[in-house]
Amino acid sequence: MSVSKFETIVYRNIRIPMRDGITLSADIYRPKEDGEYPAIVVRTPYLKTSQVIHDTGTYFAEHGYAVVYMDVRGRGDSDGEFVPYRNDGIDGYDSIEWVAEQPWCTGAVGTMGGSYLGRIQWLTALTKPPHLKAMISAVTPSDPFVEWPTGLPNTQHICWTFMTSGRVMQNINAVDWQTVYDHLPFTTMDEAAGFISEQWREEVSHTQLDDYWKHICYQDKFDQMDVPALHVSGWYDDEQIGTPLNFMGMTNNGETEHARKNQKMLMGPWPHQINRSTKLDDLDFGASSLIDLNAYQRRWFDYWLKGIDNGIMDEPAIDMFVMGENKWRKEKEWPLARTEWTKFYLHSKGNANSRFGDGVLSTTPPTGEEVAGQDEYDYDPKNPVPFITDLVSHQIGGPDDYAAVERRDDVLVYTTEPLEEDVEVTGPVKAHIFASSDAKDTDFMVKLLDVRPSGFAQRLTDGMVRARFREGMEKQVLMEPGTIYPFEIDCWNTSHVFKKGHRIRIEVASSAFPKYDRNLNTGDVLGQTTEMKVAHQTIYHDEEHPSAIVLPIIPK
């Protein structure tokens, strides 16, 4: 059915007042025809002048919306000082309510955007703007330390801090980022990048979940939010963990039944820049992996802002792409109710070091007859295990081949026999590892991979724990050297079919650099020192210490 389109007009640099007297700058895309239209507010630190923004604003205006693109406080043409996330809740409230009062607005307002633009929608929802009717939150960062459970910002966050350190975008390609990431102490990486950032140094000084960070938390407050939300991300989004957490948080704990029943989630085979290409590195997920995202989002807003009964809320809550099988599928809940949570246990004869070792992964628990119940390696922070990634902060990692990295003896490798049939893994992945160290503090990383018959070891998902935070991010408890501790490692989520003849593999290591900062193994104050220590690590997998990864197997 054809849809008539409105001729559009754009009003540039409209000044929108905030409660403290400063004004923020917005470009407003509207149908040229006089009338009242529902509005979509998009607030960004990345400047409202891009071609993508123009194209998206034009699209929704052509379909009967007023779209308000705004530079956040202190960025672009907006007044004030840019302090990430600290003012965005109340500024979001004031912006929405100003828009709702305009003669060209029906009073129904939605919000949209991804990454920083997604997180500030949640901070705004906490302030309860009366006219906020629905959100589309994409590739949304979590609360502090959920994605970066090290007590410090992600190493590549210094790149983002540099990029947004002025009113306009800074040239991140002008910096030798590898040299910057290698710099110690961590707190002065800004200086190594050629600038001084009070914001960076303050963030580095707060190394646990204290009041400084709790001020910008939202994932512990879903019971204070009553707004329908469409949650969008990709399995290879480097901030993917936030989207399923937000979907589950609102579905289970939203303030009202209205909120709990009106959440949807869209998960594609995409990186942080969602829905841009069918290919990711050497993988091509097929033509169906790209969708008309504008049309998908418009359908959501048509229902919630225009009151069009288009059936979207009668459909299952989840649209997700199953990798390996490379097909879209609809599901009702997350995790899936039919999931068979299956433990794959670590085994070896004591030499699981590298992919040439004897590490085995199987569903058989270890027994007292095991020849060896442990593996050992040395972790040297001067020579960390590399995490394969571009060095800028746009996207951290992908479906990369770790076969070469697995040649290292400080990487333990455990692999199943070739699969006799296809195995689907869809849902949250967690590892339970028993380990000790001769250091007071150290890290443990776990990675899940699909090993093709060619030997290509495709990263699917991974996670880590910093030993001093094993009891939570609100306190630091150092290790007793030689003591065995249980560690639960959140390896985020995936949806992937391991094909017949492929093998399931996990890696265990103590670094993944530069995705995470290097643990210097001394137990000293985080981020402030340069002294390093080699840590001798032991991973246990005997009957008393059955280390395993728990995979969400979906039966055929």
PDB file of N, CA, C and O in Angstrom, residues 64-108:
ATOM      1  N   GLY A  64       5.051  12.334   8.528  1.00  0.00           N
ATOM      2  CA  GLY A  64       4.128  12.981   9.443  1.00  0.00           C
ATOM      3  C   GLY A  64       4.611  13.159  10.865  1.00  0.00           C
ATOM      4  O   GLY A  64       3.797  13.194  11.799  1.00  0.00           O
ATOM      5  N   TYR A  65       5.930  13.303  11.041  1.00  0.00           N
ATOM      6  CA  TYR A  65       6.484  13.561  12.367  1.00  0.00           C
ATOM      7  C   TYR A  65       7.281  14.856  12.364  1.00  0.00           C
ATOM      8  O   TYR A  65       7.860  15.237  11.342  1.00  0.00           O
ATOM      9  N   ALA A  66       7.333  15.482  13.533  1.00  0.00           N
ATOM     10  CA  ALA A  66       8.280  16.576  13.767  1.00  0.00           C
ATOM     11  C   ALA A  66       9.474  15.968  14.487  1.00  0.00           C
ATOM     12  O   ALA A  66       9.323  15.378  15.561  1.00  0.00           O
ATOM     13  N   VAL A  67      10.649  16.105  13.891  1.00  0.00           N
ATOM     14  CA  VAL A  67      11.842  15.481  14.454  1.00  0.00           C
ATOM     15  C   VAL A  67      12.783  16.579  14.951  1.00  0.00           C
ATOM     16  O   VAL A  67      13.192  17.446  14.175  1.00  0.00           O
ATOM     17  N   VAL A  68      13.121  16.513  16.226  1.00  0.00           N
ATOM     18  CA  VAL A  68      13.938  17.538  16.865  1.00  0.00           C
ATOM     19  C   VAL A  68      15.311  16.935  17.163  1.00  0.00           C
ATOM     20  O   VAL A  68      15.458  16.105  18.068  1.00  0.00           O
ATOM     21  N   TYR A  69      16.315  17.345  16.391  1.00  0.00           N
ATOM     22  CA  TYR A  69      17.693  16.907  16.616  1.00  0.00           C
ATOM     23  C   TYR A  69      18.422  18.004  17.389  1.00  0.00           C
ATOM     24  O   TYR A  69      18.508  19.145  16.934  1.00  0.00           O
ATOM     25  N   MET A  70      18.976  17.625  18.534  1.00  0.00           N
ATOM     26  CA  MET A  70      19.540  18.614  19.441  1.00  0.00           C
ATOM     27  C   MET A  70      20.977  18.264  19.815  1.00  0.00           C
ATOM     28  O   MET A  70      21.285  17.107  20.115  1.00  0.00           O
ATOM     29  N   ASP A  71      21.862  19.267  19.801  1.00  0.00           N
ATOM     30  CA  ASP A  71      23.190  19.111  20.395  1.00  0.00           C
ATOM     31  C   ASP A  71      23.037  19.143  21.912  1.00  0.00           C
ATOM     32  O   ASP A  71      22.417  20.070  22.454  1.00  0.00           O
ATOM     33  N   VAL A  72      23.606  18.131  22.611  1.00  0.00           N
ATOM     34  CA  VAL A  72      23.513  18.143  24.067  1.00  0.00           C
ATOM     35  C   VAL A  72      24.325  19.307  24.630  1.00  0.00           C
ATOM     36  O   VAL A  72      25.138  19.929  23.940  1.00  0.00           O
ATOM     37  N   ARG A  73      24.104  19.588  25.872  1.00  0.00           N
ATOM     38  CA  ARG A  73      24.750  20.697  26.577  1.00  0.00           C
ATOM     39  C   ARG A  73      26.276  20.646  26.377  1.00  0.00           C
ATOM     40  O   ARG A  73      26.927  19.626  26.634  1.00  0.00           O
ATOM     41  N   GLY A  74      26.827  21.768  25.910  1.00  0.00           N
ATOM     42  CA  GLY A  74      28.272  21.883  25.782  1.00  0.00           C
ATOM     43  C   GLY A  74      28.857  21.316  24.510  1.00  0.00           C
ATOM     44  O   GLY A  74      30.072  21.356  24.317  1.00  0.00           O
ATOM     45  N   ARG A  75      28.022  20.797  23.611  1.00  0.00           N
ATOM     46  CA  ARG A  75      28.513  20.249  22.353  1.00  0.00           C
ATOM     47  C   ARG A  75      27.859  20.999  21.191  1.00  0.00           C
ATOM     48  O   ARG A  75      26.713  21.465  21.286  1.00  0.00           O
ATOM     49  N   GLY A  76      28.603  21.093  20.085  1.00  0.00           N
ATOM     50  CA  GLY A  76      28.065  21.751  18.903  1.00  0.00           C
ATOM     51  C   GLY A  76      27.648  23.181  19.179  1.00  0.00           C
ATOM     52  O   GLY A  76      28.412  23.976  19.745  1.00  0.00           O
ATOM     53  N   ASP A  77      26.430  23.508  18.797  1.00  0.00           N
ATOM     54  CA  ASP A  77      25.935  24.882  18.932  1.00  0.00           C
ATOM     55  C   ASP A  77      25.216  25.140  20.249  1.00  0.00           C
ATOM     56  O   ASP A  77      24.659  26.224  20.446  1.00  0.00           O
ATOM     57  N   SER A  78      25.212  24.169  21.155  1.00  0.00           N
ATOM     58  CA  SER A  78      24.505  24.347  22.430  1.00  0.00           C
ATOM     59  C   SER A  78      25.397  25.016  23.468  1.00  0.00           C
ATOM     60  O   SER A  78      26.616  24.827  23.489  1.00  0.00           O
ATOM     61  N   ASP A  79      24.764  25.783  24.336  1.00  0.00           N
ATOM     62  CA  ASP A  79      25.483  26.451  25.416  1.00  0.00           C
ATOM     63  C   ASP A  79      25.848  25.457  26.516  1.00  0.00           C
ATOM     64  O   ASP A  79      25.423  24.302  26.500  1.00  0.00           O
ATOM     65  N   GLY A  80      26.627  25.946  27.497  1.00  0.00           N
ATOM     66  CA  GLY A  80      26.939  25.144  28.663  1.00  0.00           C
ATOM     67  C   GLY A  80      28.209  24.331  28.517  1.00  0.00           C
ATOM     68  O   GLY A  80      28.924  24.415  27.518  1.00  0.00           O
ATOM     69  N   GLU A  81      28.479  23.511  29.527  1.00  0.00           N
ATOM     70  CA  GLU A  81      29.672  22.674  29.578  1.00  0.00           C
ATOM     71  C   GLU A  81      29.268  21.213  29.394  1.00  0.00           C
ATOM     72  O   GLU A  81      28.302  20.746  30.014  1.00  0.00           O
ATOM     73  N   PHE A  82      30.020  20.503  28.558  1.00  0.00           N
ATOM     74  CA  PHE A  82      29.743  19.083  28.330  1.00  0.00           C
ATOM     75  C   PHE A  82      30.386  18.250  29.438  1.00  0.00           C
ATOM     76  O   PHE A  82      31.604  18.169  29.552  1.00  0.00           O
ATOM     77  N   VAL A  83      29.544  17.646  30.267  1.00  0.00           N
ATOM     78  CA  VAL A  83      29.990  16.696  31.285  1.00  0.00           C
ATOM     79  C   VAL A  83      29.162  15.435  31.053  1.00  0.00           C
ATOM     80  O   VAL A  83      27.969  15.414  31.373  1.00  0.00           O
ATOM     81  N   PRO A  84      29.739  14.402  30.460  1.00  0.00           N
ATOM     82  CA  PRO A  84      28.949  13.266  29.982  1.00  0.00           C
ATOM     83  C   PRO A  84      27.943  12.737  30.999  1.00  0.00           C
ATOM     84  O   PRO A  84      28.303  12.439  32.139  1.00  0.00           O
ATOM     85  N   TYR A  85      26.694  12.684  30.574  1.00  0.00           N
ATOM     86  CA  TYR A  85      25.566  12.074  31.283  1.00  0.00           C
ATOM     87  C   TYR A  85      25.059  12.877  32.484  1.00  0.00           C
ATOM     88  O   TYR A  85      23.948  12.624  32.950  1.00  0.00           O
ATOM     89  N   ARG A  86      25.831  13.803  33.015  1.00  0.00           N
ATOM     90  CA  ARG A  86      25.493  14.402  34.302  1.00  0.00           C
ATOM     91  C   ARG A  86      24.275  15.320  34.237  1.00  0.00           C
ATOM     92  O   ARG A  86      23.554  15.472  35.225  1.00  0.00           O
ATOM     93  N   ASN A  87      24.042  15.964  33.079  1.00  0.00           N
ATOM     94  CA  ASN A  87      22.914  16.896  32.947  1.00  0.00           C
ATOM     95  C   ASN A  87      21.820  16.380  32.022  1.00  0.00           C
ATOM     96  O   ASN A  87      20.804  17.049  31.833  1.00  0.00           O
ATOM     97  N   ASP A  88      22.042  15.200  31.443  1.00  0.00           N
ATOM     98  CA  ASP A  88      21.171  14.794  30.335  1.00  0.00           C
ATOM     99  C   ASP A  88      19.778  14.376  30.769  1.00  0.00           C
ATOM    100  O   ASP A  88      18.841  14.440  29.961  1.00  0.00           O
ATOM    101  N   GLY A  89      19.605  13.954  32.010  1.00  0.00           N
ATOM    102  CA  GLY A  89      18.267  13.595  32.458  1.00  0.00           C
ATOM    103  C   GLY A  89      17.342  14.793  32.516  1.00  0.00           C
ATOM    104  O   GLY A  89      16.282  14.815  31.884  1.00  0.00           O
ATOM    105  N   ILE A  90      17.757  15.836  33.232  1.00  0.00           N
ATOM    106  CA  ILE A  90      16.884  17.012  33.355  1.00  0.00           C
ATOM    107  C   ILE A  90      16.824  17.796  32.054  1.00  0.00           C
ATOM    108  O   ILE A  90      15.781  18.375  31.714  1.00  0.00           O
ATOM    109  N   ASP A  91      17.930  17.819  31.294  1.00  0.00           N
ATOM    110  CA  ASP A  91      17.875  18.490  29.987  1.00  0.00           C
ATOM    111  C   ASP A  91      16.918  17.751  29.052  1.00  0.00           C
ATOM    112  O   ASP A  91      16.210  18.380  28.250  1.00  0.00           O
ATOM    113  N   GLY A  92      16.902  16.432  29.141  1.00  0.00           N
ATOM    114  CA  GLY A  92      15.962  15.662  28.327  1.00  0.00           C
ATOM    115  C   GLY A  92      14.523  15.969  28.702  1.00  0.00           C
ATOM    116  O   GLY A  92      13.657  16.125  27.828  1.00  0.00           O
ATOM    117  N   TYR A  93      14.247  16.057  29.999  1.00  0.00           N
ATOM    118  CA  TYR A  93      12.909  16.417  30.469  1.00  0.00           C
ATOM    119  C   TYR A  93      12.500  17.776  29.902  1.00  0.00           C
ATOM    120  O   TYR A  93      11.411  17.920  29.311  1.00  0.00           O
ATOM    121  N   ASP A  94      13.357  18.781  30.084  1.00  0.00           N
ATOM    122  CA  ASP A  94      13.013  20.132  29.638  1.00  0.00           C
ATOM    123  C   ASP A  94      12.811  20.186  28.128  1.00  0.00           C
ATOM    124  O   ASP A  94      11.929  20.908  27.633  1.00  0.00           O
ATOM    125  N   SER A  95      13.603  19.439  27.394  1.00  0.00           N
ATOM    126  CA  SER A  95      13.486  19.433  25.926  1.00  0.00           C
ATOM    127  C   SER A  95      12.158  18.823  25.490  1.00  0.00           C
ATOM    128  O   SER A  95      11.453  19.376  24.621  1.00  0.00           O
ATOM    129  N   ILE A  96      11.805  17.679  26.074  1.00  0.00           N
ATOM    130  CA  ILE A  96      10.552  17.008  25.712  1.00  0.00           C
ATOM    131  C   ILE A  96       9.349  17.881  26.033  1.00  0.00           C
ATOM    132  O   ILE A  96       8.425  18.035  25.214  1.00  0.00           O
ATOM    133  N   GLU A  97       9.352  18.484  27.197  1.00  0.00           N
ATOM    134  CA  GLU A  97       8.200  19.285  27.599  1.00  0.00           C
ATOM    135  C   GLU A  97       8.099  20.570  26.776  1.00  0.00           C
ATOM    136  O   GLU A  97       7.001  21.032  26.460  1.00  0.00           O
ATOM    137  N   TRP A  98       9.233  21.155  26.382  1.00  0.00           N
ATOM    138  CA  TRP A  98       9.198  22.320  25.500  1.00  0.00           C
ATOM    139  C   TRP A  98       8.595  21.937  24.153  1.00  0.00           C
ATOM    140  O   TRP A  98       7.732  22.646  23.612  1.00  0.00           O
ATOM    141  N   VAL A  99       9.032  20.821  23.609  1.00  0.00           N
ATOM    142  CA  VAL A  99       8.514  20.359  22.317  1.00  0.00           C
ATOM    143  C   VAL A  99       7.012  20.107  22.400  1.00  0.00           C
ATOM    144  O   VAL A  99       6.237  20.500  21.508  1.00  0.00           O
ATOM    145  N   ALA A 100       6.563  19.463  23.486  1.00  0.00           N
ATOM    146  CA  ALA A 100       5.140  19.112  23.617  1.00  0.00           C
ATOM    147  C   ALA A 100       4.251  20.349  23.642  1.00  0.00           C
ATOM    148  O   ALA A 100       3.071  20.290  23.244  1.00  0.00           O
ATOM    149  N   GLU A 101       4.793  21.474  24.070  1.00  0.00           N
ATOM    150  CA  GLU A 101       3.998  22.697  24.171  1.00  0.00           C
ATOM    151  C   GLU A 101       3.931  23.489  22.874  1.00  0.00           C
ATOM    152  O   GLU A 101       3.170  24.468  22.783  1.00  0.00           O
ATOM    153  N   GLN A 102       4.697  23.100  21.860  1.00  0.00           N
ATOM    154  CA  GLN A 102       4.720  23.874  20.617  1.00  0.00           C
ATOM    155  C   GLN A 102       3.418  23.685  19.831  1.00  0.00           C
ATOM    156  O   GLN A 102       2.816  22.605  19.864  1.00  0.00           O
ATOM    157  N   PRO A 103       2.991  24.707  19.124  1.00  0.00           N
ATOM    158  CA  PRO A 103       1.703  24.628  18.402  1.00  0.00           C
ATOM    159  C   PRO A 103       1.710  23.586  17.287  1.00  0.00           C
ATOM    160  O   PRO A 103       0.624  23.164  16.859  1.00  0.00           O
ATOM    161  N   TRP A 104       2.912  23.166  16.825  1.00  0.00           N
ATOM    162  CA  TRP A 104       2.978  22.165  15.763  1.00  0.00           C
ATOM    163  C   TRP A 104       3.049  20.736  16.295  1.00  0.00           C
ATOM    164  O   TRP A 104       3.172  19.784  15.531  1.00  0.00           O
ATOM    165  N   CYS A 105       2.964  20.560  17.628  1.00  0.00           N
ATOM    166  CA  CYS A 105       3.076  19.230  18.232  1.00  0.00           C
ATOM    167  C   CYS A 105       1.751  18.794  18.837  1.00  0.00           C
ATOM    168  O   CYS A 105       1.053  19.588  19.483  1.00  0.00           O
ATOM    169  N   THR A 106       1.412  17.541  18.666  1.00  0.00           N
ATOM    170  CA  THR A 106       0.171  16.991  19.236  1.00  0.00           C
ATOM    171  C   THR A 106       0.277  16.797  20.742  1.00  0.00           C
ATOM    172  O   THR A 106      -0.730  16.566  21.413  1.00  0.00           O
ATOM    173  N   GLY A 107       1.498  16.852  21.274  1.00  0.00           N
ATOM    174  CA  GLY A 107       1.721  16.555  22.685  1.00  0.00           C
ATOM    175  C   GLY A 107       2.239  15.160  22.921  1.00  0.00           C
ATOM    176  O   GLY A 107       2.656  14.827  24.034  1.00  0.00           O
ATOM    177  N   ALA A 108       2.238  14.342  21.878  1.00  0.00           N
ATOM    178  CA  ALA A 108       2.794  12.989  21.972  1.00  0.00           C
ATOM    179  C   ALA A 108       4.253  13.041  21.515  1.00  0.00           C
ATOM    180  O   ALA A 108       4.537  13.411  20.375  1.00  0.00           O
TER     181      ALA A 108
END
